[in-house]
Coordinates of C-alpha atoms in Angstrom, one line a residue:
X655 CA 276.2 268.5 173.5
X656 CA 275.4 271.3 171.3
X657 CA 276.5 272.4 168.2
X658 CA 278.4 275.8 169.4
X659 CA 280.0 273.2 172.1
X660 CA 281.1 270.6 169.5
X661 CA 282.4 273.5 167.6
X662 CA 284.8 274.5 170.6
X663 CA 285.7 271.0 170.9
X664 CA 287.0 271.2 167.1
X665 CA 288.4 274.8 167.1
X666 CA 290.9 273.0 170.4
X667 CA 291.4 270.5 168.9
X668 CA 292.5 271.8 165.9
X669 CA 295.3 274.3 168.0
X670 CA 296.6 271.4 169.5
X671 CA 297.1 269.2 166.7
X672 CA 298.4 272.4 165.2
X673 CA 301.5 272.2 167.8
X674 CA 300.8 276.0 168.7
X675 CA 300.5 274.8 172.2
X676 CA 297.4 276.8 173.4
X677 CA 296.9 277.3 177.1
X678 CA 293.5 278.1 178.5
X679 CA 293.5 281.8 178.6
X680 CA 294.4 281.8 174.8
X681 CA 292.0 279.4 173.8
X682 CA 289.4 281.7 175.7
X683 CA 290.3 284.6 174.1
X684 CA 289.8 283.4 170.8
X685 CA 286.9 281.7 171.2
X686 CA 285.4 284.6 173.4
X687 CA 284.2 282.3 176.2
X688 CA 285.5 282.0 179.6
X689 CA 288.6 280.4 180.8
X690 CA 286.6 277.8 182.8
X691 CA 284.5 277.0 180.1
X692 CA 287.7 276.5 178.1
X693 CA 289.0 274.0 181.1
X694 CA 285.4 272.1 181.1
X695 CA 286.1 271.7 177.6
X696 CA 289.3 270.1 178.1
X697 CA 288.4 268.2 180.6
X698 CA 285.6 266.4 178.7
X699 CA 287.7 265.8 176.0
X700 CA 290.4 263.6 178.1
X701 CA 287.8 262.1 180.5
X702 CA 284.9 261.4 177.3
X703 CA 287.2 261.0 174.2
X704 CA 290.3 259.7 175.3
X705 CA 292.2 262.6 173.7
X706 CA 295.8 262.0 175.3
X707 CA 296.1 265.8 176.4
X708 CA 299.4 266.7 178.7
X709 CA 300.0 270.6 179.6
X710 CA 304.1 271.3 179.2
X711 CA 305.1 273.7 181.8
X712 CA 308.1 274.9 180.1
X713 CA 305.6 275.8 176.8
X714 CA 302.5 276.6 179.1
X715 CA 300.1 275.5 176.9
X716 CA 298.8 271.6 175.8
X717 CA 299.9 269.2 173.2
X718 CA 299.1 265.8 172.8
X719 CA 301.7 262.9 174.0
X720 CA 299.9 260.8 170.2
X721 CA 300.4 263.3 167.4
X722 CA 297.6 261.0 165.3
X723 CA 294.6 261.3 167.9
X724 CA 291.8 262.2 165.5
X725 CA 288.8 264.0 167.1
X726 CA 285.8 261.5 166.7
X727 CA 283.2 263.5 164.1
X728 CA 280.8 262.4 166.8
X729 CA 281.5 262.7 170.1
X730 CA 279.8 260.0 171.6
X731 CA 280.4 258.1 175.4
X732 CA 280.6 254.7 175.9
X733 CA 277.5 254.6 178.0
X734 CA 275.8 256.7 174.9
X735 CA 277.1 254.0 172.7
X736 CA 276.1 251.0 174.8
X737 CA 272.1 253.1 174.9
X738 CA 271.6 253.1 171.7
X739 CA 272.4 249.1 171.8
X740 CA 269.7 249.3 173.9
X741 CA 267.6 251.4 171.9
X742 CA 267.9 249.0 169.0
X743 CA 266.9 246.4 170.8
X744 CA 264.0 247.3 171.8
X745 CA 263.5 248.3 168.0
X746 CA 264.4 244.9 167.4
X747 CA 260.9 243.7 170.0
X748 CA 258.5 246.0 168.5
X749 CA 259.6 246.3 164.8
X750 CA 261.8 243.6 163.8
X751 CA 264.5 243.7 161.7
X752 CA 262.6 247.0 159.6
X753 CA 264.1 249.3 161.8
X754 CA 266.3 247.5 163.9
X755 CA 268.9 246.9 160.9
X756 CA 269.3 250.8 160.6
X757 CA 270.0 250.9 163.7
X758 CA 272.5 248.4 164.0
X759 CA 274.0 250.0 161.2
X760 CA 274.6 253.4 162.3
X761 CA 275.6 252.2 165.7
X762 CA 278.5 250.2 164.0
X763 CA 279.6 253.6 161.9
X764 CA 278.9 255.8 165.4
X765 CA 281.5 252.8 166.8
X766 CA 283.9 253.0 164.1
X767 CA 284.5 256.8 164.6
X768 CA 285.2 256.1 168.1
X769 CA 289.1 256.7 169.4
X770 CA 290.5 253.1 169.0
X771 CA 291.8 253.1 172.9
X772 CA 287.9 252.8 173.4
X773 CA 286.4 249.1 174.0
X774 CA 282.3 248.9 174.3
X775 CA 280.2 246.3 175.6
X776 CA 277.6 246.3 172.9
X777 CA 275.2 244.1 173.9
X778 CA 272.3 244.8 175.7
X779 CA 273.2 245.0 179.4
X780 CA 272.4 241.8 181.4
X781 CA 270.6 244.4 184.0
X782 CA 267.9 245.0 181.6
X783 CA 265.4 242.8 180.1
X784 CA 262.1 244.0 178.8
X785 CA 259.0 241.9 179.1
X786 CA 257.0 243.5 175.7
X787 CA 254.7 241.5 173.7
X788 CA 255.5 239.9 170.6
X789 CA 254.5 241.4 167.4
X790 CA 250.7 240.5 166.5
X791 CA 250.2 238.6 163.5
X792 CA 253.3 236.8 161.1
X793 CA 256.7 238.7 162.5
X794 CA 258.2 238.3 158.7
X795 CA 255.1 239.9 157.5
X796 CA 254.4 242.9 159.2
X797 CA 258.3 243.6 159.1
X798 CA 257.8 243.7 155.5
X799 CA 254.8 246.0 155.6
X800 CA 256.3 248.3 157.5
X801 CA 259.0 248.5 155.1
X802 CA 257.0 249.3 151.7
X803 CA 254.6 251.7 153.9
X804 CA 257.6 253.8 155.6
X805 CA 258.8 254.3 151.9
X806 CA 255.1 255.2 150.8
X807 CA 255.0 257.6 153.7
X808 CA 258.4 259.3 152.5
X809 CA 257.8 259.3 148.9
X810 CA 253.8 260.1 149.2
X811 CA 253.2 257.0 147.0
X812 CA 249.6 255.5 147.2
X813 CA 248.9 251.7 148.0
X814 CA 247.4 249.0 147.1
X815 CA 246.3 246.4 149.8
X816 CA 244.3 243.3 150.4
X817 CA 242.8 244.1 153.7
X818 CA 240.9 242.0 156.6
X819 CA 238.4 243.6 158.5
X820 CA 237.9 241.6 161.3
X821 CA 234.9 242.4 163.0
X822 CA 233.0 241.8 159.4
X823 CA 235.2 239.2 158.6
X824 CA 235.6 240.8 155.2
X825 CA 238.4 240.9 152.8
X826 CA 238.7 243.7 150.5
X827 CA 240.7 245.6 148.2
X828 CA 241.4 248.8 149.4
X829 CA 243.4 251.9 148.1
X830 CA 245.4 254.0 151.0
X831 CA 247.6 257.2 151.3
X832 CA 249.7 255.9 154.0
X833 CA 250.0 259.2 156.8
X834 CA 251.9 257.7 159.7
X835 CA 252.5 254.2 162.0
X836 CA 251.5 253.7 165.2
X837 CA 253.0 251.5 168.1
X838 CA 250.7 250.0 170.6
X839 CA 250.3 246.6 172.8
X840 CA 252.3 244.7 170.2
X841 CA 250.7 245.6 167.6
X842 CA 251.1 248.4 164.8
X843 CA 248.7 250.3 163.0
X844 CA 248.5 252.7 159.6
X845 CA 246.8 255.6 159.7
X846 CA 245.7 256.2 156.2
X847 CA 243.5 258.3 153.9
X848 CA 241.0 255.3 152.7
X849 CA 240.0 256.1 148.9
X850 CA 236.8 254.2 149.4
X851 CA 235.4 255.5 152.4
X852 CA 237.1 258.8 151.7
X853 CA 238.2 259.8 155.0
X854 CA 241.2 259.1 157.6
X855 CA 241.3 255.5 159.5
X856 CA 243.2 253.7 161.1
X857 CA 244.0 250.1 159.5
X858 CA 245.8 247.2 161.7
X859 CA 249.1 246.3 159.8
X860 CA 249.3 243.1 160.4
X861 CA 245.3 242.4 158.9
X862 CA 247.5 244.2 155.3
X863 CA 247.9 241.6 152.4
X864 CA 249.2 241.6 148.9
X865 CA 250.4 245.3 149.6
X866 CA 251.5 246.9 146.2
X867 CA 253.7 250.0 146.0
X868 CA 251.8 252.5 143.1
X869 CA 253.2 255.0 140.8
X870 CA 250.5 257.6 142.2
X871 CA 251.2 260.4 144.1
X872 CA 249.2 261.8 146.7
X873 CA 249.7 265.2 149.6
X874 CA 248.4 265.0 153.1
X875 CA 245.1 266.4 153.8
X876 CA 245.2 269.8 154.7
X877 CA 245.0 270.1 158.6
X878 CA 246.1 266.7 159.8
X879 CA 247.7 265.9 162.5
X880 CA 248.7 263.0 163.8
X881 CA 249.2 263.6 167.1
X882 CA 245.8 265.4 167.6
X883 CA 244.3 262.6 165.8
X884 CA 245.4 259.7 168.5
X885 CA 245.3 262.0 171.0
X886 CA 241.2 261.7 170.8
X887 CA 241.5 257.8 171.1
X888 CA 242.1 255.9 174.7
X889 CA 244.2 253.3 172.8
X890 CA 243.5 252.9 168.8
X891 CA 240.2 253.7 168.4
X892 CA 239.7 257.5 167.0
X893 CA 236.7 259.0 166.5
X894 CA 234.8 262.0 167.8
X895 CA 235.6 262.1 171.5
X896 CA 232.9 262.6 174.6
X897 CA 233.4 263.1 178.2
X898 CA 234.0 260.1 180.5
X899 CA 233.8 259.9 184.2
X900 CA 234.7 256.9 185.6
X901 CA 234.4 256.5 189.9
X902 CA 237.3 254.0 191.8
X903 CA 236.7 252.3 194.9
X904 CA 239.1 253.4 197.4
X905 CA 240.6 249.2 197.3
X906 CA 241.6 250.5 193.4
X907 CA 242.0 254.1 193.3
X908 CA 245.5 253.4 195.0
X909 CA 246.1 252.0 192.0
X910 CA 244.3 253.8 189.5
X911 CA 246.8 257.1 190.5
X912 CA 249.6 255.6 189.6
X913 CA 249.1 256.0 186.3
X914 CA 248.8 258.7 183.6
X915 CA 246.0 256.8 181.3
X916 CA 245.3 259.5 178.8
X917 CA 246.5 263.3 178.0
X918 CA 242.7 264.6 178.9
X919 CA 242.6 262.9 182.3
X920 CA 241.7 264.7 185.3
X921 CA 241.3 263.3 189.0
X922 CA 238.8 263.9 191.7
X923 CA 239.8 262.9 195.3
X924 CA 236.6 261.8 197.0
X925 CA 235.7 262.6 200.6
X926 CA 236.1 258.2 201.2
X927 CA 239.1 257.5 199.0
X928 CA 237.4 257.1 196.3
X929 CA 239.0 258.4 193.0
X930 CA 237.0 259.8 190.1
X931 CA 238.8 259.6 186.6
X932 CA 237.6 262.7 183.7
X933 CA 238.5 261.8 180.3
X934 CA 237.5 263.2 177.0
X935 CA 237.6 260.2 174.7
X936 CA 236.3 258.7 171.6
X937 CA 235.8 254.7 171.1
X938 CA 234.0 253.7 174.0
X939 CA 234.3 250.1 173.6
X940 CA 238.4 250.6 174.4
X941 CA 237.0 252.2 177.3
X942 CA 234.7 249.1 178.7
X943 CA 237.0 246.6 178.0
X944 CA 239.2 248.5 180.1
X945 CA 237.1 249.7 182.7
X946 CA 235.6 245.9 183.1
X947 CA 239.3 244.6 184.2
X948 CA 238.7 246.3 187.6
X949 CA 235.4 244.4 187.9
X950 CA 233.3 245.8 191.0
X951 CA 236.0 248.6 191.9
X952 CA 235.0 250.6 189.0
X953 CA 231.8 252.3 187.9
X954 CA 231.0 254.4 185.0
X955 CA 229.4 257.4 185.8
X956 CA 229.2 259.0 182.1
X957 CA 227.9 259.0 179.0
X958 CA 225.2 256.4 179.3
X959 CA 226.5 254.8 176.1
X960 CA 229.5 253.4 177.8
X961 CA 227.6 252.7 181.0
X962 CA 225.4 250.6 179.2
X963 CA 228.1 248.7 177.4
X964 CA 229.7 247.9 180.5
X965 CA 226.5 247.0 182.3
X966 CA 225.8 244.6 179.4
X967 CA 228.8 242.9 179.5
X968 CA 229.2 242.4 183.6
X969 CA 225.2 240.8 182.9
X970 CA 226.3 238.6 180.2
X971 CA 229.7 237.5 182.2
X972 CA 227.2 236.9 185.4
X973 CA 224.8 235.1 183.3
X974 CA 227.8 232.8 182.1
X975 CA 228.7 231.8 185.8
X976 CA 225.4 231.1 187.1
X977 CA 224.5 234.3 188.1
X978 CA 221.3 236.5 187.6
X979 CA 222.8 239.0 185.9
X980 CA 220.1 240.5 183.4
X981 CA 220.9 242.2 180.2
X982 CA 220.2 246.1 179.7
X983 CA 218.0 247.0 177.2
X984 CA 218.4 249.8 174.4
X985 CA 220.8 252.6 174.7
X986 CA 219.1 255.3 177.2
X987 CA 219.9 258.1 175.2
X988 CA 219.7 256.6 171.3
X989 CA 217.3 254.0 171.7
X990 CA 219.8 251.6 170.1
X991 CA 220.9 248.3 171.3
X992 CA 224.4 248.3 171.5
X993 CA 226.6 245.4 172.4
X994 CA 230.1 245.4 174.4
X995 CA 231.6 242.2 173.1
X996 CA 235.4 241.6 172.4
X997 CA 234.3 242.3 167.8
X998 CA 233.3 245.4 168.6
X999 CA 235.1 248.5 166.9
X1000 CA 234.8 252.2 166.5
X1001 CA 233.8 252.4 162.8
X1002 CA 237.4 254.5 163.0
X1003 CA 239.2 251.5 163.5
X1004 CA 238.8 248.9 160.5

């Protein structure tokens, strides 16, 4: 509902209560709309709030039969009510308690302004049940992460962190200008100016330690956008983004269209069935690991990079169950051996 509607709802409301028994053609008048949007009006305010609205024929106009009904500041259904109990809930499997409490809480005030002849059923409904992985890394943690960097992210403070790079299997001090969380797989992420290597990354929340609130102030880089930044990744990994053509055998294509897999894609209908998937991405090692889980139904078709990662990997998993599988040499276009294995990262992703 809008705000020119919730006004109406008031400005009726408010004649009524008044006890200057307004009848729809009045009520239109004065609020220069028509009569039947004057009647829709009524009508959602007995059917939605429970306003106990009666029309006296010998008056011709309405009243209500309770002379206390107070109009709920927010007009809010029971089913609305009972989706945000939803809402929070799933807040509650991705985020914990960081921003499923607010929740909770508003919900209870959004409740309490509700017309007391108005049970709910607040509890997610047994109907639903949502099958999302757990939170990587120590719940309690990351729930307090998140906490001190949403109130770096409002306030623009800088902060200090112990951080673990995995794929080095490094600790280090690092200072960040926290820019914005990111959601994905059960996991969340920080994307964050990094003082050291003085640019934007993206750091894995629950890898943060020791995370210290500073005193120092700091303003987003001119021209960033979040959006536009993960927009470039297939899942985490940012970077500068290439084209990618990936062909489906017709046995996984079926599949493969299902699916909106990234904002860039585009898809080729082959003369056999087939499906080729266009993609302009950046970390290709996202991309292999992907493309490797439909095995023999899926073959890369550009760059060479990623064709060679993935033709690495399929060699060393052959090799590992007796088969011939040989290993590809040096990257056909750089000369550089690259490998596909589960550490590597985009040097975006730390």
């Amino acid at each position: 509902m809008n705000r020119s509607a919730m006004a109406r709802l008031q400005f009726i409301h408010d004649r009524i209560r008044g006890g200057h028994y307004p009848n729809a053609t009045n009520l239109a008048r004065e609020l220069e709309v028509s009569r039947r949007t004057v009647q829709r009006d009524i009508e959602f305010m007995k059917d939605q709030l429970r306003a106990p609205i009666e029309y006296d024929s010998r008056r011709r106009g309405f009243y209500y039969t309770r002379p206390d009904f107070v109009l709920p500041s927010l007009p809010l259904t029971p089913r609305e009510i009972a989706a945000l109990h939803t809402a929070a809930h799933l807040l509650g499997l991705v985020a914990g308690s960081v921003l499923e409490a607010p929740v909770r809480s508003l919900i209870d005030k959004l409740v309490a302004a509700l017309p007391a002849t108005v049970s709910l059923g607040c509890d997610t409904p047994d109907e639903l049940s949502f099958g999302l992985p757990a939170i990587r890394g120590d719940e309690a943690q990351v729930v307090e992460t998140l906490g001190l960097l949403q109130e770096a992210i409002v306030t623009h403070r800088t902060v200090d962190v112990l951080y673990y790079t995995a794929y080095r299997n490094d600790w280090r001090r690092r200072r960040l200008d926290p820019y914005h969380l990111h959601y994905r797989d059960g996991a969340w992420y920080a994307i964050a100016w990094c003082h050291w290597r003085q640019r934007v990354l993206t750091f894995a929340v629950d890898r943060m330690h020791d995370v210290r609130l500073t005193s120092k102030a700091f303003q987003v880089r001119a021209g960033f956008d979040a959006r536009e930044y993960l927009r470039t990744a297939w899942r985490i990994e940012a970077g500068d983004p290439v084209p990618v053509a990936v062909r489906f055998a017709p046995s996984v294509a079926r599949y493969v269209r299902e699916r909106r897999w990234h904002p860039t894609q585009e898809m080729q209908e082959e003369p056999d069935g087939s499906l080729i998937l266009r993609v302009r991405v950046a970390g290709l090692g996202e991309v292999a690991r992907w493309v490797l889980q439909f095995g023999g139904g899926a073959e890369v078709l550009e760059p060479a990079t990623l064709r060679t990662l993935v033709a690495r990997e399929a060699a060393a998993l052959a090799a590992k169950y007796g088969g011939r599988g040989t290993i590809p040499g040096p990257d056909a276009q750089s000369g550089r051996i690259v490998s596909a294995s589960p550490n590597m990262r985009s040097r975006q992703l730390l």
